[in-house]
Coordinates of C-alpha atoms in Angstrom, one line a residue:
Chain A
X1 CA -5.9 -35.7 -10.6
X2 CA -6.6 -32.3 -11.7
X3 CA -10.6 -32.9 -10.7
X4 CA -9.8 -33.2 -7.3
X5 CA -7.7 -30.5 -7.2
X6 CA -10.2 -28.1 -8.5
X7 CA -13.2 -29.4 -6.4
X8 CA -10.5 -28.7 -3.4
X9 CA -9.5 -25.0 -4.8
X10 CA -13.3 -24.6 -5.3
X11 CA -13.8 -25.5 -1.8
X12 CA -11.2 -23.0 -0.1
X13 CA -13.2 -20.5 -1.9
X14 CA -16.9 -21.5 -0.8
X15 CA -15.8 -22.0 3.0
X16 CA -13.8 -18.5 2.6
X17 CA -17.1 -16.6 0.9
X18 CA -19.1 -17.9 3.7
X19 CA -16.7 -16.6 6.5
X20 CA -16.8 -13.0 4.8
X21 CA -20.8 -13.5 4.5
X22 CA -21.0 -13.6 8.3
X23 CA -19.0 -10.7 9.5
X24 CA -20.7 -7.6 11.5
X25 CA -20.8 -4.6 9.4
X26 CA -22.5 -1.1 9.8
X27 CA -24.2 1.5 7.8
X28 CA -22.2 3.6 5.5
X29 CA -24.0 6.7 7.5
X30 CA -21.8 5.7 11.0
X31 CA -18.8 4.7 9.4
X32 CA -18.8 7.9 7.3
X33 CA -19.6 9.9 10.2
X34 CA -16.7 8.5 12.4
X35 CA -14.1 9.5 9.5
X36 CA -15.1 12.8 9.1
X37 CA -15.2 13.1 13.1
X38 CA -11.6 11.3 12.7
X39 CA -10.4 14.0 10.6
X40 CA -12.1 16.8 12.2
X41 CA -10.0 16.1 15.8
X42 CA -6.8 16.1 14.0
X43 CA -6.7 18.3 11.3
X44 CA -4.9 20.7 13.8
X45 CA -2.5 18.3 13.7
X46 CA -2.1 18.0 10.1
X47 CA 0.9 20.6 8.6
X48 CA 0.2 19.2 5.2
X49 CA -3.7 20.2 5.9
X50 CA -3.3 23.3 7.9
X51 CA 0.0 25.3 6.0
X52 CA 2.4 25.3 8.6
X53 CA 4.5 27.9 8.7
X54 CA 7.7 28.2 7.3
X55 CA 9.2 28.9 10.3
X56 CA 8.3 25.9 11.8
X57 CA 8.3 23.6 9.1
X58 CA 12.0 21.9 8.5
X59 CA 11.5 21.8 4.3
X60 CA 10.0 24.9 4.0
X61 CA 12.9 26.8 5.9
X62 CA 15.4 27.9 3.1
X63 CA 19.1 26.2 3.4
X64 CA 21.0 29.2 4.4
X65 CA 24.7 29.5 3.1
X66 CA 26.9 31.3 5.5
X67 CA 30.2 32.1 4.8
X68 CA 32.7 32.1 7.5
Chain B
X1 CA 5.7 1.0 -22.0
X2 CA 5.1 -2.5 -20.8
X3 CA 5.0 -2.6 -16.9
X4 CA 7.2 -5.2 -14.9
X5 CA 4.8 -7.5 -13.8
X6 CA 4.0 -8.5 -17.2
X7 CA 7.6 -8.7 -18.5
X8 CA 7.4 -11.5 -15.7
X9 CA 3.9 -12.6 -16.1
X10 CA 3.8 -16.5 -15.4
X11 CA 1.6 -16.7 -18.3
X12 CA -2.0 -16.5 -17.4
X13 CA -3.6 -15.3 -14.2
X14 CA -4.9 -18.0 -11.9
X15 CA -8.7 -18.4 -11.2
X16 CA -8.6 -20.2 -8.2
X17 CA -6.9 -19.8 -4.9
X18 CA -3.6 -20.9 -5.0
X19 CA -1.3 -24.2 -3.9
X20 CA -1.8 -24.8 -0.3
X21 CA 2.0 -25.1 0.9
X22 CA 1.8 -23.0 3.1
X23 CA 2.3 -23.5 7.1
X24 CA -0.8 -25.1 8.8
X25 CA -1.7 -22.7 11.1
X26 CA -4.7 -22.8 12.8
X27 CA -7.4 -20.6 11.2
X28 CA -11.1 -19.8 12.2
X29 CA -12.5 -21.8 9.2
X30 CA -13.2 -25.4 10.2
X31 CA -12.2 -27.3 7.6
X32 CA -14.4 -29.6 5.9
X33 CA -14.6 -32.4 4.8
X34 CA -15.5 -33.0 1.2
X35 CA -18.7 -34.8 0.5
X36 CA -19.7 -37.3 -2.4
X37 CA -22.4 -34.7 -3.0
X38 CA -20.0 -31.7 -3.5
X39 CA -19.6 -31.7 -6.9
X40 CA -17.8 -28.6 -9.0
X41 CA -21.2 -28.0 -10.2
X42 CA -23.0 -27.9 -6.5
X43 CA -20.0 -25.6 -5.3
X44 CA -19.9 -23.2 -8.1
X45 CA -23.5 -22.6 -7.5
X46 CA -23.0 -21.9 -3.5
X47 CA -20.1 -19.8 -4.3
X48 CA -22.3 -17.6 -6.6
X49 CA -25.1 -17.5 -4.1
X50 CA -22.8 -16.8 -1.3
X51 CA -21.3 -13.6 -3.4
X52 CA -25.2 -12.5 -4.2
X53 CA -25.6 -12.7 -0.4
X54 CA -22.4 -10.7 0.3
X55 CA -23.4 -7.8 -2.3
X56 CA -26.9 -7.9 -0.7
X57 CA -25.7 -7.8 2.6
X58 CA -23.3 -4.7 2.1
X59 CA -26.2 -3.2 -0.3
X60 CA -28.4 -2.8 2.8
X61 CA -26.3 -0.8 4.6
X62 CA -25.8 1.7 1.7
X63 CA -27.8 4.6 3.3
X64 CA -25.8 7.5 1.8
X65 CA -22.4 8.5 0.2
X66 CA -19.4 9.7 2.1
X67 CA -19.7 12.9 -0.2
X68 CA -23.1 13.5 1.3
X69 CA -22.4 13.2 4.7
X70 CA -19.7 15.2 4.2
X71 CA -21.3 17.7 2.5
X72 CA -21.9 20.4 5.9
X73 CA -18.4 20.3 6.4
X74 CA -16.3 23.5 5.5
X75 CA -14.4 23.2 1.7
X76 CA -10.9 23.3 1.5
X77 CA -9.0 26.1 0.6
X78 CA -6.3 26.8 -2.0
X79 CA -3.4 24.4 -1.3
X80 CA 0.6 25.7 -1.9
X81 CA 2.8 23.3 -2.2
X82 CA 5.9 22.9 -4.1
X83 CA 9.3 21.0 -4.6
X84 CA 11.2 21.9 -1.3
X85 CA 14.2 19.8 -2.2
X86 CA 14.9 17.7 -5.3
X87 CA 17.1 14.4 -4.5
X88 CA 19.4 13.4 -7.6
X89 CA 21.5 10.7 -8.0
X90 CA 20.0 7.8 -9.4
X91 CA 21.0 6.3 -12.8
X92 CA 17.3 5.1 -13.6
X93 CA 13.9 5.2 -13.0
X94 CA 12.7 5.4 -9.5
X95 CA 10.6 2.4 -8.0
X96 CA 10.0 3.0 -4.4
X97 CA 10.9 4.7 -1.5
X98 CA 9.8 4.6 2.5
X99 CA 10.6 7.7 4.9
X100 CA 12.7 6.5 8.4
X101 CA 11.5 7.4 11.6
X102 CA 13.2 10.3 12.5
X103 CA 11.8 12.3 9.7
X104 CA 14.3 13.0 7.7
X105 CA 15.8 10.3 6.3
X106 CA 14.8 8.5 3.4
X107 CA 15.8 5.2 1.7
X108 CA 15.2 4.9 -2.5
X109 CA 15.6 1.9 -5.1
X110 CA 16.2 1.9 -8.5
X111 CA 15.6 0.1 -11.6
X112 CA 19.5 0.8 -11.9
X113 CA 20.1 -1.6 -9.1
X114 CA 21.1 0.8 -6.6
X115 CA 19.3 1.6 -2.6
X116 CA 20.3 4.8 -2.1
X117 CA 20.0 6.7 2.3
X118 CA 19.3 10.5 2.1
X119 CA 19.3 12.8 4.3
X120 CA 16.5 14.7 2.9
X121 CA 16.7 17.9 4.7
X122 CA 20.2 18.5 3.0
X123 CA 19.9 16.1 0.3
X124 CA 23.2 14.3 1.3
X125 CA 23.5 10.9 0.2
X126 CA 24.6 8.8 3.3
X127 CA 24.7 5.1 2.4
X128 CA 25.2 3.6 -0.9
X129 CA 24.3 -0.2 -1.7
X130 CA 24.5 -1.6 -5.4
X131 CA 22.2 -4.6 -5.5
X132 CA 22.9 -7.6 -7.5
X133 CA 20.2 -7.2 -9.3
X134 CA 18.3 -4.8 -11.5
X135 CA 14.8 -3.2 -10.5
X136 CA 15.1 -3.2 -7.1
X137 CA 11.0 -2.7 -6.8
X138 CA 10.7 -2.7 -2.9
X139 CA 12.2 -0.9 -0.4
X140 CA 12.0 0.3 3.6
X141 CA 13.5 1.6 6.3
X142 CA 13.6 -0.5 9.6
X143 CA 11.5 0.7 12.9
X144 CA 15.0 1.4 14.5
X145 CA 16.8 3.6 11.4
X146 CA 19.3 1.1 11.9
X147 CA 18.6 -0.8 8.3
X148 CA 16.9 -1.2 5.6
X149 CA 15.3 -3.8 3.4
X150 CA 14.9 -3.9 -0.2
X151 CA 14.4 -6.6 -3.4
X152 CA 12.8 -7.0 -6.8
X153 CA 13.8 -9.1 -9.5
X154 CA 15.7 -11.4 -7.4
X155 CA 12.4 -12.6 -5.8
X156 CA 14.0 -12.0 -2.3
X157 CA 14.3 -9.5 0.5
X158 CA 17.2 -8.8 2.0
X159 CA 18.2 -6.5 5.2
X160 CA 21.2 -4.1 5.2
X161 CA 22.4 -2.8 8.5
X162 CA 23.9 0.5 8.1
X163 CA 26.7 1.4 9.4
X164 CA 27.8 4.5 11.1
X165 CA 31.3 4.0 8.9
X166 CA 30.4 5.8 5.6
X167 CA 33.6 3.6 4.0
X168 CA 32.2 0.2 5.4
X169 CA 31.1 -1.9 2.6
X170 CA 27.6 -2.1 3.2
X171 CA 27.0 -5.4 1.0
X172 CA 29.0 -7.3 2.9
X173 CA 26.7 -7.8 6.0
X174 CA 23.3 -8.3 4.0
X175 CA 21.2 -10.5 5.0
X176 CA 18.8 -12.6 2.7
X177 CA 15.3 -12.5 4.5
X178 CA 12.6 -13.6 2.4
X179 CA 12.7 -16.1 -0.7
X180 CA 9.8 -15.9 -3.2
X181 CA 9.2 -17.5 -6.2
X182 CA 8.5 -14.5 -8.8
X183 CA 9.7 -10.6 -7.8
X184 CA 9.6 -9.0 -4.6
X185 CA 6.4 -6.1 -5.2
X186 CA 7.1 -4.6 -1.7
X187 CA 7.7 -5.0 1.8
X188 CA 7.5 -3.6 4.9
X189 CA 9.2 -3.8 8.7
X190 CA 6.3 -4.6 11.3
X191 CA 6.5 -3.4 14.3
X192 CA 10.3 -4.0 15.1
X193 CA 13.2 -4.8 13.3
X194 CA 12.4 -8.1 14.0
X195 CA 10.1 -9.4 11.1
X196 CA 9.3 -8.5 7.7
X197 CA 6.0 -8.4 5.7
X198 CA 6.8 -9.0 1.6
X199 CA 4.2 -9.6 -1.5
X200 CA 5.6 -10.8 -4.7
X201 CA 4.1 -11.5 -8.1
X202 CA 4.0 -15.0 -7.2
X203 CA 0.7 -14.2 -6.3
X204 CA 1.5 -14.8 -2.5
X205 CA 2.6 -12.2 0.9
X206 CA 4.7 -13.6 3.6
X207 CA 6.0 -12.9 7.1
X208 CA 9.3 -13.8 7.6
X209 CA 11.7 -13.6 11.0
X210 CA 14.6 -11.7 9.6
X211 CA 17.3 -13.4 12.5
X212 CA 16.5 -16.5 11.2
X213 CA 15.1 -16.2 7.8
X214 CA 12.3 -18.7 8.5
X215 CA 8.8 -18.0 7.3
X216 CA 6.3 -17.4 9.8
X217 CA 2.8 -16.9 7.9
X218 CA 1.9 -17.2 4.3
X219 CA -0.9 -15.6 2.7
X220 CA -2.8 -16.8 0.3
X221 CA -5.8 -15.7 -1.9
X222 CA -4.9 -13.4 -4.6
X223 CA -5.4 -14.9 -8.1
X224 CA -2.0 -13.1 -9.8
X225 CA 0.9 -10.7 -8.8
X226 CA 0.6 -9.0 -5.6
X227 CA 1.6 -5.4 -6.1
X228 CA 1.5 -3.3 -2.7
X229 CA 0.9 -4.0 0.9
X230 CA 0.1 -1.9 3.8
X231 CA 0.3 -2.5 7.7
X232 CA -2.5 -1.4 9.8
X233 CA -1.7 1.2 12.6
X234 CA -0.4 -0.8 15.2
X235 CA -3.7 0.5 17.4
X236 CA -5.8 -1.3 15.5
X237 CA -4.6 -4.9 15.8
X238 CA -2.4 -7.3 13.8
X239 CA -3.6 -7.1 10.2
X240 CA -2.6 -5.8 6.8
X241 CA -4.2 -5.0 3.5
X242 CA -2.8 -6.0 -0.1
X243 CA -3.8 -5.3 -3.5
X244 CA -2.9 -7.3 -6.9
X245 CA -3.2 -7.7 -10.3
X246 CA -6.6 -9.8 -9.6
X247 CA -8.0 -5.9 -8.7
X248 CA -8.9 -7.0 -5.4
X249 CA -7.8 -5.5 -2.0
X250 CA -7.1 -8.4 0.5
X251 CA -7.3 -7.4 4.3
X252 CA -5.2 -10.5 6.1
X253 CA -5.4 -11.7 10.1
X254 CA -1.3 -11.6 10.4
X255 CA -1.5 -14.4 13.0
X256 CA -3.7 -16.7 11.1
X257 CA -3.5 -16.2 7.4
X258 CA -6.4 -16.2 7.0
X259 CA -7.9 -13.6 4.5
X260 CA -10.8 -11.8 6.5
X261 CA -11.8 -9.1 4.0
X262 CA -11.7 -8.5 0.4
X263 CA -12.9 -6.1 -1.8
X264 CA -12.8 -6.1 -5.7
X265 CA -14.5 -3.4 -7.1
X266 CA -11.2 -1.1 -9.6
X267 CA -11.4 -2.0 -13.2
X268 CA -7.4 -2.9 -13.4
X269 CA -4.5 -3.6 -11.3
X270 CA -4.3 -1.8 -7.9
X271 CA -0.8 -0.6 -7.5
X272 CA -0.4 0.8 -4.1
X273 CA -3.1 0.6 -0.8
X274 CA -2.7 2.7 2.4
X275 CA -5.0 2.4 5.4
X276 CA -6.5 5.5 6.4
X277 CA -4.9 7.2 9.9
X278 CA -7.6 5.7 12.0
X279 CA -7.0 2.2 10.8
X280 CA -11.0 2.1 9.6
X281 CA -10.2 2.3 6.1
X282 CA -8.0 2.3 3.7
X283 CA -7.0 4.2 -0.1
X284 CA -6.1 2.3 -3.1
X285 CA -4.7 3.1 -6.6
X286 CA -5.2 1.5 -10.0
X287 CA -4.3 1.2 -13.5
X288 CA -7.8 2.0 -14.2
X289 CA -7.0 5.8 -13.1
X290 CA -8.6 6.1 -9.8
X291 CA -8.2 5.9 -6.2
X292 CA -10.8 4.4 -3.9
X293 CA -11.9 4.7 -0.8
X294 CA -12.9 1.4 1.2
X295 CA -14.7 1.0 4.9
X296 CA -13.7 -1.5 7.0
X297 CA -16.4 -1.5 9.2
X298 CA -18.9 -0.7 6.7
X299 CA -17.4 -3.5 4.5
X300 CA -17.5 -2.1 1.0
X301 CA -16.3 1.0 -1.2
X302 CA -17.3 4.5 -0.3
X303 CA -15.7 6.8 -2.3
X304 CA -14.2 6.9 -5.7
X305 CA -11.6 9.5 -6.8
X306 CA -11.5 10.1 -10.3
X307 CA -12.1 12.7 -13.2
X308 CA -12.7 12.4 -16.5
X309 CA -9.5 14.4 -17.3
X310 CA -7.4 11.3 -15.1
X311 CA -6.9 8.7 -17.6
X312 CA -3.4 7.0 -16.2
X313 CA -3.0 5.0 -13.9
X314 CA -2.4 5.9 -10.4
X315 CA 0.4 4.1 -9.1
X316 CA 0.9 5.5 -5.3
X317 CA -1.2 6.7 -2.6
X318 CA -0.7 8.3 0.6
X319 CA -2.9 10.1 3.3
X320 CA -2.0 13.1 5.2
X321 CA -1.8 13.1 8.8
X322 CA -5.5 13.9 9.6
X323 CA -6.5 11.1 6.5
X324 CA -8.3 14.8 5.2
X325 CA -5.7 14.6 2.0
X326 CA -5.2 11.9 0.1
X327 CA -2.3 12.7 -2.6
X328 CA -2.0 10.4 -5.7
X329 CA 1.1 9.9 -7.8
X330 CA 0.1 8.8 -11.1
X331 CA 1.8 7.5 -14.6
X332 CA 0.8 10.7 -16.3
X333 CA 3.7 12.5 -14.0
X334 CA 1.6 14.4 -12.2
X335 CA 0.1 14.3 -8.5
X336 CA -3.4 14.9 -7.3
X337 CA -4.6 15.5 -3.8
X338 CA -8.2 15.0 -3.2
X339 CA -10.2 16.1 -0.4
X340 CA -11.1 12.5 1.0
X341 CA -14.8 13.3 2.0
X342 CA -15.8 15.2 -0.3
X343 CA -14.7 13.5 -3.2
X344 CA -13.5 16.5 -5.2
X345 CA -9.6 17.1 -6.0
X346 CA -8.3 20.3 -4.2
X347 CA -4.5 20.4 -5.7
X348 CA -2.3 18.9 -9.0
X349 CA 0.9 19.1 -8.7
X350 CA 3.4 19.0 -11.4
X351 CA 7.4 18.9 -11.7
X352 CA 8.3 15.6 -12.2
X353 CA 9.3 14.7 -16.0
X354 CA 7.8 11.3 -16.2
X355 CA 5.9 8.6 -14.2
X356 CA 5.4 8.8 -10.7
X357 CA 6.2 5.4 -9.2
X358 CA 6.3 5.9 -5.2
X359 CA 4.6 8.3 -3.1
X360 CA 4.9 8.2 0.8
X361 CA 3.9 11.2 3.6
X362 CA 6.3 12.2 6.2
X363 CA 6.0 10.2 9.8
X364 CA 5.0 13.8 11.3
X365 CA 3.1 14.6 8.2
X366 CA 5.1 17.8 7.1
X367 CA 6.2 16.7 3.7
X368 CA 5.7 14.4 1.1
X369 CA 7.9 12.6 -0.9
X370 CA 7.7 11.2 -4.7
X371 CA 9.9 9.3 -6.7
X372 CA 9.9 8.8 -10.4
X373 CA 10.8 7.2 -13.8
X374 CA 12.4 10.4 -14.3
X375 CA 15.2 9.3 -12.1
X376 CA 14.3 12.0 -8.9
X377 CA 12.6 12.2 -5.8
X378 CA 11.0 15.3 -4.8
X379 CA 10.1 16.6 -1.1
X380 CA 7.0 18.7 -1.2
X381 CA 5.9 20.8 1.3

């Protein structure tokens, strides 16, 4: 019954193309412009972005041997 | 070197969707029903015009290129950042690693067969598991800190609760979670201890209620091996992306199954996805040596990061906190960080001695951490 089977399969993937075709999208110009604004509010934030300093940044502190 | 997935391969990728076993949920497609008129011929010729429609549709809305827009913004400067702390101890190559909530702590698996808790601002190791298996491709850390989850070859996922007891036998309490037909690729805690996303190569992702063991959801839709997933900020509602050896990127409703997005434009496999920080995109890596950027919103591909000097694959990707960074650990042992809107790469990164294989960002974004064939991981910072 491997006909069957296929016109089945075949079907999943029409009905699931023509769910994607409908869905709302915008233009590339707002979506862009709301990740950069994204990034812009929190690259304050953002020690990777911004160079924390090592004094406030756990990994960058040196392990410090003390001997008692 | 071969990779896993086709040491495994079931022999041929599928071309169409996969068995339907799984759960009948209800989903927002109306099922139809088949007509005398619908032959193979008929529906082949829809499907084609439907995916004309789709490219038209997203064409329209191509007004400009991230890069451009980007373009007023100031450039990055010079980036520093080095090893901070180099975590040894594994027998074999590394395959994946996830970070625990509290920042510090950091869960590894092996090819040797071993899950491995470090504490990674001293490098202690803290827990110890030996799996019964070897490539233990998947691992993560639990919401709580209280466990972890891991598999690979032995198509499951199991959960580990650690103990406090550093001589407790850690094995003893596991708990098998997930059951798959081919090797767990990765998984991933959702929002509580409580249940488990997994993808496998058997071409399917699951949700699974780790109390219980029973499978909640199935996904369905990728044509071969699933290879990465990635949850969506828990602001932005219940969905997750996941990428395969088909060289799409799925996005998934988690409560229906049902696939709502998908995106297929990388040449090769696509080894790792992350959403971006806001949960409106997300970063993918391939074997066809680049990373991509994809809008959710905007439905399509926006930015490609590549350079003709990157010819291996990238196998991990991660965003910084602000999603301004996006670093790349790739099979040429080295890691890139890009600038994400501009689309130029600010930083490469060398130390590691062979492949890159996991790459994952700090939960407060001060450090990264990659793990690698060459049996370390490395914090960076």
């Amino acid at each position: 019954m491997s006909g069957s089977s296929n016109l089945v399969a075949m079907k999943k993937i029409v009905q699931q193309l023509r769910f994607e075709a409908k869905i709302n999208r915008v233009k590339v110009s707002q979506a862009a412009a709301d990740l950069q604004q994204f990034c812009i509010q929190n690259a304050q934030q953002d020690p990777l972005l911004t160079g924390v300093s090592s004094g406030t940044n756990p990994f960058r502190q040196q392990k410090v041997c003390s001997f008692l | 070197m071969a990779k896993l997935h086709q040491l495994c391969a079931r022999g041929g990728a599928l071309e169409t969707a996969p068995r339907s076993t799984s759960n009948h949920h209800p989903t927002e497609m109306a099922t139809h029903e088949l007509h005398p008129n619908d032959t193979l011929t008929t529906l082949k010729m829809e499907s084609e015009s439907l995916k004309a429609k789709l490219e038209e549709e997203r064409a329209k809305l191509h007004d400009v290129e991230l890069h451009q827009v980007a373009e007023k913004i100031e450039a990055l400067g010079q980036f520093v950042m080095k090893t901070r702390r180099t975590l040894k101890g594994h027998g074999n190559k590394v395959l994946c690693m996830d970070w625990c909530k509290d920042k510090r702590r950091i869960v590894s698996s092996s090819q040797d067969g071993k899950v491995i808790v470090w504490d990674a601002f001293t490098t202690n190791k803290e827990h110890a598991v030996t799996m019964p298996c070897t490539w233990v491709m998947a691992c993560a850390y639990a919401p709580s800190g209280c466990a972890v989850a891991c598999g690979g070859l032995d198509n499951k996922c199991s959960v580990y609760p650690l103990s406090l007891d550093k001589n407790e036998n850690l094995a003893a309490k596991k708990k098998s979670v997930a059951m798959h037909t081919n090797y767990l690729s990765a998984c991933c805690f959702t929002n509580s201890d409580m249940q488990i996303l997994t993808s496998s190569g058997d071409g399917t992702c699951a949700l699974w209620d780790v109390e219980s063991g029973q499978l909640l959801q199935s996904f369905h839709g990728h044509g071969a091996d699933v290879l990465c997933l990635d949850l969506a900020p828990s602001e932005t509602g219940n969905t997750f992306v996941s990428g395969g050896c088909d060289k799409k990127a799925n996005v998934w409703d988690m409560r229906s199954g049902q696939c709502i997005q998908s995106f297929e434009t990388h040449e090769s496999d696509i080894n790792s996805v992350r959403y971006y920080p806001s949960g409106d995109a997300f970063a993918s890596g391939s074997d066809d040596a680049t990373c991509r950027l994809y809008d959710l919103r905007a439905d399509r591909e926006v930015a490609i990061y590549s350079k003709e000097s990157i010819i291996f694959g990238a196998s991990s990707v991660d965003f910084s906190l602000s999603g301004r960074l996006l670093f790349g650990g790739y099979n040429d042992y080295t890691i890139n960080v890009w600038d994400v809107l501009k689309g130029n790469r600010v930083s490469i990164l060398f130390g590691h001695e062979n492949r890159v294989s996991t790459l994952r960002v700090s939960p407060d974004g001060t450090a990264f951490c990659s793990g690698s064939w060459d049996h370390t991981l490395r914090i960076w910072a």
